[in-house]
Coordinates of C-alpha atoms in Angstrom, one line a residue:
X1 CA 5.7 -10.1 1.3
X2 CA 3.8 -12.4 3.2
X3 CA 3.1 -13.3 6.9
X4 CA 3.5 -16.6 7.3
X5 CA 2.1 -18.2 10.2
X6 CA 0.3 -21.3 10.0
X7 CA -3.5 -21.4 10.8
X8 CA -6.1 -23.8 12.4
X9 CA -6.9 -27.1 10.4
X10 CA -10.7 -25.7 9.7
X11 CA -8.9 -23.4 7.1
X12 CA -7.1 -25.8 5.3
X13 CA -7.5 -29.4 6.7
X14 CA -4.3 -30.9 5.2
X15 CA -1.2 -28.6 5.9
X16 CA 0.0 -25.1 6.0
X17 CA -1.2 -21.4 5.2
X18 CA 0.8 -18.1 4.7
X19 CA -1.4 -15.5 6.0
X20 CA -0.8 -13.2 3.2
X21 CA -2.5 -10.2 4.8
X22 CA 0.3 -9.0 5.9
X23 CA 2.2 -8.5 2.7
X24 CA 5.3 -6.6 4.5
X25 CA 4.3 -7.1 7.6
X26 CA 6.0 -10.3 8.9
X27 CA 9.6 -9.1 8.3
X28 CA 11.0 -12.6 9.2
X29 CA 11.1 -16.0 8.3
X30 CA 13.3 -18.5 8.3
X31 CA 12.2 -22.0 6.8
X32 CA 9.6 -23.6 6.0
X33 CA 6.3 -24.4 7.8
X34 CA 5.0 -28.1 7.3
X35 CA 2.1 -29.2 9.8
X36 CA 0.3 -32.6 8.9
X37 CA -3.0 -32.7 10.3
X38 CA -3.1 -36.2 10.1
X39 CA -3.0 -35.9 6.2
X40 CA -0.6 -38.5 4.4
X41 CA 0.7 -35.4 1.9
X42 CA 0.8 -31.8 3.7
X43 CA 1.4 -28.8 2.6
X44 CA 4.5 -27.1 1.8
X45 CA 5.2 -23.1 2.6
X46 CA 7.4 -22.1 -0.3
X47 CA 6.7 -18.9 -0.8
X48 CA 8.2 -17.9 3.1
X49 CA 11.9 -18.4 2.1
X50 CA 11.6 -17.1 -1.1
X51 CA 9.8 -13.6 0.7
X52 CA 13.0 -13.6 2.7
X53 CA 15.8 -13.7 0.3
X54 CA 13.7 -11.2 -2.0
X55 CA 12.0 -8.8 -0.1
X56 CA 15.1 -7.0 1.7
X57 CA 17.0 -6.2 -1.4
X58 CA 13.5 -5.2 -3.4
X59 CA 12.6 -2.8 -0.6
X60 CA 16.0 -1.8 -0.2
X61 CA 16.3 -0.7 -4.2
X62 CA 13.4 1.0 -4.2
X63 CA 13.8 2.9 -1.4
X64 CA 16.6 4.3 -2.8
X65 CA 14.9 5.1 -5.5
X66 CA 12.0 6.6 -4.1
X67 CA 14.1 9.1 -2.2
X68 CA 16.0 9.8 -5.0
X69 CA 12.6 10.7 -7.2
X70 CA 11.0 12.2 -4.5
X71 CA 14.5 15.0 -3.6
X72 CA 14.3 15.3 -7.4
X73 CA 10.5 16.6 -7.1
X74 CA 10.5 18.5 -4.5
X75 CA 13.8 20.5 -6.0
X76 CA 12.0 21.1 -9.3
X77 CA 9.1 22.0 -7.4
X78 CA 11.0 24.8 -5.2
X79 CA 13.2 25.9 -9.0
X80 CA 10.7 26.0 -11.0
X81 CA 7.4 26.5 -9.3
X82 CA 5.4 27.6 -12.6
X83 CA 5.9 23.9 -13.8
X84 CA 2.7 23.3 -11.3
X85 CA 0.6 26.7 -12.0
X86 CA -2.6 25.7 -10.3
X87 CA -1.3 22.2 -8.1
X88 CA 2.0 23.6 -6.3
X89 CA 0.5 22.5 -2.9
X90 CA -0.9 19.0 -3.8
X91 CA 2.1 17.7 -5.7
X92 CA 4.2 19.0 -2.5
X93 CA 1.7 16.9 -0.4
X94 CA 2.4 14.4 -2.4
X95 CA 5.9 14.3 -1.8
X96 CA 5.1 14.7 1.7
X97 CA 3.1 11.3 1.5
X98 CA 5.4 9.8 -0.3
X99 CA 8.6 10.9 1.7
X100 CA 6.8 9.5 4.7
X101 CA 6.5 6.1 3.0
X102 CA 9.7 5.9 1.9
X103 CA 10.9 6.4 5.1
X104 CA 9.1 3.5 6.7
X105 CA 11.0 1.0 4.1
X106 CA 14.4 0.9 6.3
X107 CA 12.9 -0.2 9.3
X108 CA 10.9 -3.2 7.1
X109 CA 13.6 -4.5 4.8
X110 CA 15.6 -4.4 8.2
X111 CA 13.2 -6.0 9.7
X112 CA 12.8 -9.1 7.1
X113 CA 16.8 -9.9 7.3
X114 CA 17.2 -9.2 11.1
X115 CA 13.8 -10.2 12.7
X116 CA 11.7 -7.4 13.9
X117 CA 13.3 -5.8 17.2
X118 CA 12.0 -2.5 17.9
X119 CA 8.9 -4.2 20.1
X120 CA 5.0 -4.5 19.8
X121 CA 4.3 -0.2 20.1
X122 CA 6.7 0.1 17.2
X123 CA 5.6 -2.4 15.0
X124 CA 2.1 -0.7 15.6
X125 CA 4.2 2.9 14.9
X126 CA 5.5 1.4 11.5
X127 CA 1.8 -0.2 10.4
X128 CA 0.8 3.4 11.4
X129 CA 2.5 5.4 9.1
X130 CA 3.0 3.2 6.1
X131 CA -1.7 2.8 6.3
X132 CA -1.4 6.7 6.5
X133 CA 1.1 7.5 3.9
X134 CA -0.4 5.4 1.4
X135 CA -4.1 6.7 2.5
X136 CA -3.2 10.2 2.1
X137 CA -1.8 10.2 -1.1
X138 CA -5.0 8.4 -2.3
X139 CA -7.4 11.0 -0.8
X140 CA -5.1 14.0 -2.5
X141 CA -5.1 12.1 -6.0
X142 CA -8.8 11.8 -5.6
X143 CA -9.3 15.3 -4.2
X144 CA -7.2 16.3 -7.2
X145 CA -8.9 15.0 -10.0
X146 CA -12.2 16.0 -9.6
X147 CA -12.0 19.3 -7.7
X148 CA -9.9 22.7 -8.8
X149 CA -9.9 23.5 -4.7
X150 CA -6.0 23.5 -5.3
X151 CA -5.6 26.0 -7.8
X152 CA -5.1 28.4 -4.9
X153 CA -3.6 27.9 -1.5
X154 CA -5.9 29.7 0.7
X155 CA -8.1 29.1 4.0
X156 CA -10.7 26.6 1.7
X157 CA -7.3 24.3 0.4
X158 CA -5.6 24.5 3.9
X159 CA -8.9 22.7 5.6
X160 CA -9.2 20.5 3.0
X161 CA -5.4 19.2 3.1
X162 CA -6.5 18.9 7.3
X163 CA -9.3 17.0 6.8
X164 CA -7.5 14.7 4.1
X165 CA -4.9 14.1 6.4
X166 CA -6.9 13.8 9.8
X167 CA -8.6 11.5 7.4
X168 CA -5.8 9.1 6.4
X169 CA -5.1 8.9 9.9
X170 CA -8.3 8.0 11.2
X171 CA -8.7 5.5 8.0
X172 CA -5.0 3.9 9.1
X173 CA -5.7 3.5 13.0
X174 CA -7.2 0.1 12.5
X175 CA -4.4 -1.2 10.3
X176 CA -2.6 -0.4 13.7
X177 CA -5.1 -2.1 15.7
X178 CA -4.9 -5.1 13.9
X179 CA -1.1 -5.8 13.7
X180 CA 1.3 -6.8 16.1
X181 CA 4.5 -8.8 16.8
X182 CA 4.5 -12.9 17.6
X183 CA 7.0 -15.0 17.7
X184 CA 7.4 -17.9 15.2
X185 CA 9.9 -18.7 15.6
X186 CA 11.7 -15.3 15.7
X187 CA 9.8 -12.2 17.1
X188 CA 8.1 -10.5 13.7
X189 CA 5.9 -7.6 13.2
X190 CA 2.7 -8.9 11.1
X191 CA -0.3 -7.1 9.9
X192 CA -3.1 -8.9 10.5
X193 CA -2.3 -10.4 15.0
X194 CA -6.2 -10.6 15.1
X195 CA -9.0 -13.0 13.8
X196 CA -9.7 -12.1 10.1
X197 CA -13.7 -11.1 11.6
X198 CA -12.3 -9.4 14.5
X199 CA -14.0 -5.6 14.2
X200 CA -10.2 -3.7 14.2
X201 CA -9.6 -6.2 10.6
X202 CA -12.7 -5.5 8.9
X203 CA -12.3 -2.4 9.8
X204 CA -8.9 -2.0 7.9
X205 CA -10.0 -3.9 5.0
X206 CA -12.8 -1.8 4.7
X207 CA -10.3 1.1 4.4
X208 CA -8.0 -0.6 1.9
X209 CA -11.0 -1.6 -0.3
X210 CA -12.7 2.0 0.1
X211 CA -9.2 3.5 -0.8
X212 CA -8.5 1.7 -3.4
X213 CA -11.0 0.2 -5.1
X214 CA -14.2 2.1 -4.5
X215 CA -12.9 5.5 -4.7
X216 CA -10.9 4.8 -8.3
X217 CA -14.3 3.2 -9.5
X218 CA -16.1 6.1 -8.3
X219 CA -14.2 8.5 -10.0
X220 CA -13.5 6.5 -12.9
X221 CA -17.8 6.7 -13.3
X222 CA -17.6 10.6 -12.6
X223 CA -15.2 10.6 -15.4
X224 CA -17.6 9.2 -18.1
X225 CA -20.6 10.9 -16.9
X226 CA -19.1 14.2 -17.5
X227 CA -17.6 12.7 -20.8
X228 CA -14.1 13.3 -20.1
X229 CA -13.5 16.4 -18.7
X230 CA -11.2 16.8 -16.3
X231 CA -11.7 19.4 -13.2
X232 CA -7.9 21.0 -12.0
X233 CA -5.1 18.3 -13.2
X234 CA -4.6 19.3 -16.9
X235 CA -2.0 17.5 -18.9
X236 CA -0.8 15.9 -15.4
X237 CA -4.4 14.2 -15.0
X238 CA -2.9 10.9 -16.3
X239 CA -0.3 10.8 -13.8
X240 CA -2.2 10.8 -10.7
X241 CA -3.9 7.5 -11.7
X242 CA -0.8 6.1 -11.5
X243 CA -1.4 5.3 -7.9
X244 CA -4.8 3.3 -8.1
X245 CA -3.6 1.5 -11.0
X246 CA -0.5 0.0 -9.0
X247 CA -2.9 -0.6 -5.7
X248 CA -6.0 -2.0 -7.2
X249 CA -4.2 -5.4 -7.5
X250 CA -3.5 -5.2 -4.1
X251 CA -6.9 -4.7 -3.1
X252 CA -8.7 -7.3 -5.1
X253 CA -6.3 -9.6 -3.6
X254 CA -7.1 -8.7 0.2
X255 CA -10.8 -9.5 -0.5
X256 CA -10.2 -13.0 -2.6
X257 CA -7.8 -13.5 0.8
X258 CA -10.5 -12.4 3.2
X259 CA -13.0 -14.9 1.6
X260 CA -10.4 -17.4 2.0
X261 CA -10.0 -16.8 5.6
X262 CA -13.4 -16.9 6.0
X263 CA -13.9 -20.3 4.1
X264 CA -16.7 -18.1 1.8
X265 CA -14.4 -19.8 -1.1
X266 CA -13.2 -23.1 -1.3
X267 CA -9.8 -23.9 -1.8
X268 CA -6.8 -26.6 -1.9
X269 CA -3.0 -26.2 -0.5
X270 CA -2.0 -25.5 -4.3
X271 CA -4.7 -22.2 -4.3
X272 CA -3.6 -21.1 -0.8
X273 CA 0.5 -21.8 -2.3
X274 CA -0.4 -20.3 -5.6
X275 CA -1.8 -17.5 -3.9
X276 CA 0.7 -16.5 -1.4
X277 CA 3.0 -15.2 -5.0
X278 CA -0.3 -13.5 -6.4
X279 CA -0.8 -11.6 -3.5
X280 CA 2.7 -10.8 -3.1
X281 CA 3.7 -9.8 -6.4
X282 CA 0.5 -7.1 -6.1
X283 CA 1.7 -5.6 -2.7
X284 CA 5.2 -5.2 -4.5
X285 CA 3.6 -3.4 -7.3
X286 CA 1.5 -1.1 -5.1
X287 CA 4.8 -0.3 -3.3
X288 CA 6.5 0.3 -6.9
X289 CA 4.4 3.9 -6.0
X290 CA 6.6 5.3 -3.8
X291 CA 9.4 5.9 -6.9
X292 CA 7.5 6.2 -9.5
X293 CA 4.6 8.0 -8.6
X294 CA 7.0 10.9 -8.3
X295 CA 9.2 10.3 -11.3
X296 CA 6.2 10.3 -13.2
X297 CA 4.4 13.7 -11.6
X298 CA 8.1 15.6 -12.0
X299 CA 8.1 14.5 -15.8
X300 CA 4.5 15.5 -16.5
X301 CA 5.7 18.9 -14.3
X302 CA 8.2 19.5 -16.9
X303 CA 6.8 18.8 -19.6
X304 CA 4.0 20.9 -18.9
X305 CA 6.7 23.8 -18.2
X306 CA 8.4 23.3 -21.7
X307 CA 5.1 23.2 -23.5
X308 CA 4.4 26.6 -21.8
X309 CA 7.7 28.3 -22.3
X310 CA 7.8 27.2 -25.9
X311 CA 4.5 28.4 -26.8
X312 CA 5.5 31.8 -25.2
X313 CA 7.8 33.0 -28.2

């Protein structure tokens, strides 16, 4: 998933760069880039074809199988409600976030095959909602493990799920900002149409790295300091780490690419090649979340509700 439009010679003097901030966000390419500047051996864009013969069917599966965990969730949620005693309205949230998600992965693996022709406001639309999807659900897993604020559904819960999702909204807005469509050669949606320190991409990579690496390592340090115990999840308290684990990849990988951009790191067409499949395989993991973050939260649900109605005779 990669955005691959090459970039000044200052970044890389000798040939070619895929701009791999925008893992899913250039949702067409058709061959290969290869620019000498003046070099006897440039470099070679490999990973662009390959992002376009994979990425449609690999969003394509999985949306199909997000929707399919998701439905399955959310009708074990409204049959058997007790499996969820104290968490009914977080893990429908979650399905909320993750429905939303889900739904955004037509319009991208569409996109990828076809070229990108819904226009500039609806590429901004798409960035949008996928930012905000994947922000809320990161808030409520937080908000989840180490507050029991959702054991009851009353005015208290109901401004927090507001302010988590005025939040996510807020914290996606620059991920809009920052993307738009160009044309090379086809038109394309891409995630980053701004210079890597303009104020609307720091902005968003601040998000990301807040999101998904500060806030798992904060709560991962709350954890030990209260040696282990856990405040509202119960037996499900495994399966909301699910989500940091598959996006904290992803997020280590936006900041080695940042100081890349930036030239803080020094590197050679073989790092920037190397790293275009890195940082793709990691967005493709973090996407992985969408299915099974559900399919995992519906079998801690029910196994939770077993337990419970076997230990009642």
């Amino acid at each position: 998933m990669g955005n691959c439009i090459p970039v000044s010679p200052k970044v890389l003097q000798n040939g070619t760069f895929v701009n791999l901030l925008d893992l899913l966000g250039n949702f067409t390419v058709s061959e290969d880039y290869i620019v000498d500047y003046a070099a006897s051996e440039p470099c070679h864009n490999t990973y662009c074809p390959f992002f376009q013969r994979a990425a449609p069917a690999f969003l394509a599966s999985t949306c199909v199988a997000a929707a399919l965990a998701t439905g399955a969730l959310l009708v074990a949620l409204a049959k058997r409600p007790h499996a969820w005693p104290h968490h009914r309205a977080l893990v429908a949230q979650l399905a909320a976030a993750t429905g939303l998600f889900t739904a955004v992965l037509p319009a991208v693996a569409a996109g990828i095959g076809q070229g990108w022709r819904l226009g500039a406001g609806a590429c901004k639309v798409t960035q949008l909602l996928w930012h905000c999807s994947v922000f809320a659900q990161g808030l409520l897993v937080a908000s989840g493990c180490c507050s029991s604020v959702w054991s009851h559904w009353d005015p208290r819960s109901q401004r927090l799920a507001v302010s988590i999702w005025v939040g996510a909204l807020l914290l996606a807005l620059p991920a809009a900002l920052a993307g738009g469509t160009v044309a090379a050669p086809e038109v394309s949606c891409i995630r980053r149409n701004v210079d890597v320190l303009s104020p609307a991409y720091l902005l968003h990579l601040a998000s990301c790295l807040c999101v998904f690496l500060l806030l798992p390592a904060a709560l991962l340090a709350a954890a030990l300091v209260r040696g282990g115990q856990r405040a509202g999840w119960g037996p499900g308290a495994g399966a909301s780490w699910l989500f940091f684990v598959l996006w904290v990849p992803y997020s280590v990988g936006l900041a080695v690419d940042f100081l890349l951009h930036a030239e803080l790191l020094q590197s050679t067409c073989g790092i920037f090649e190397r790293f275009d499949y890195a940082l793709g395989l990691c967005e493709a993991l973090g996407v992985l979340h969408c299915c099974l973050g559900p399919a995992v939260l519906l079998a801690a649900g029910l196994c939770c509700h077993n337990v419970g109605a076997a230990g009642s005779f």
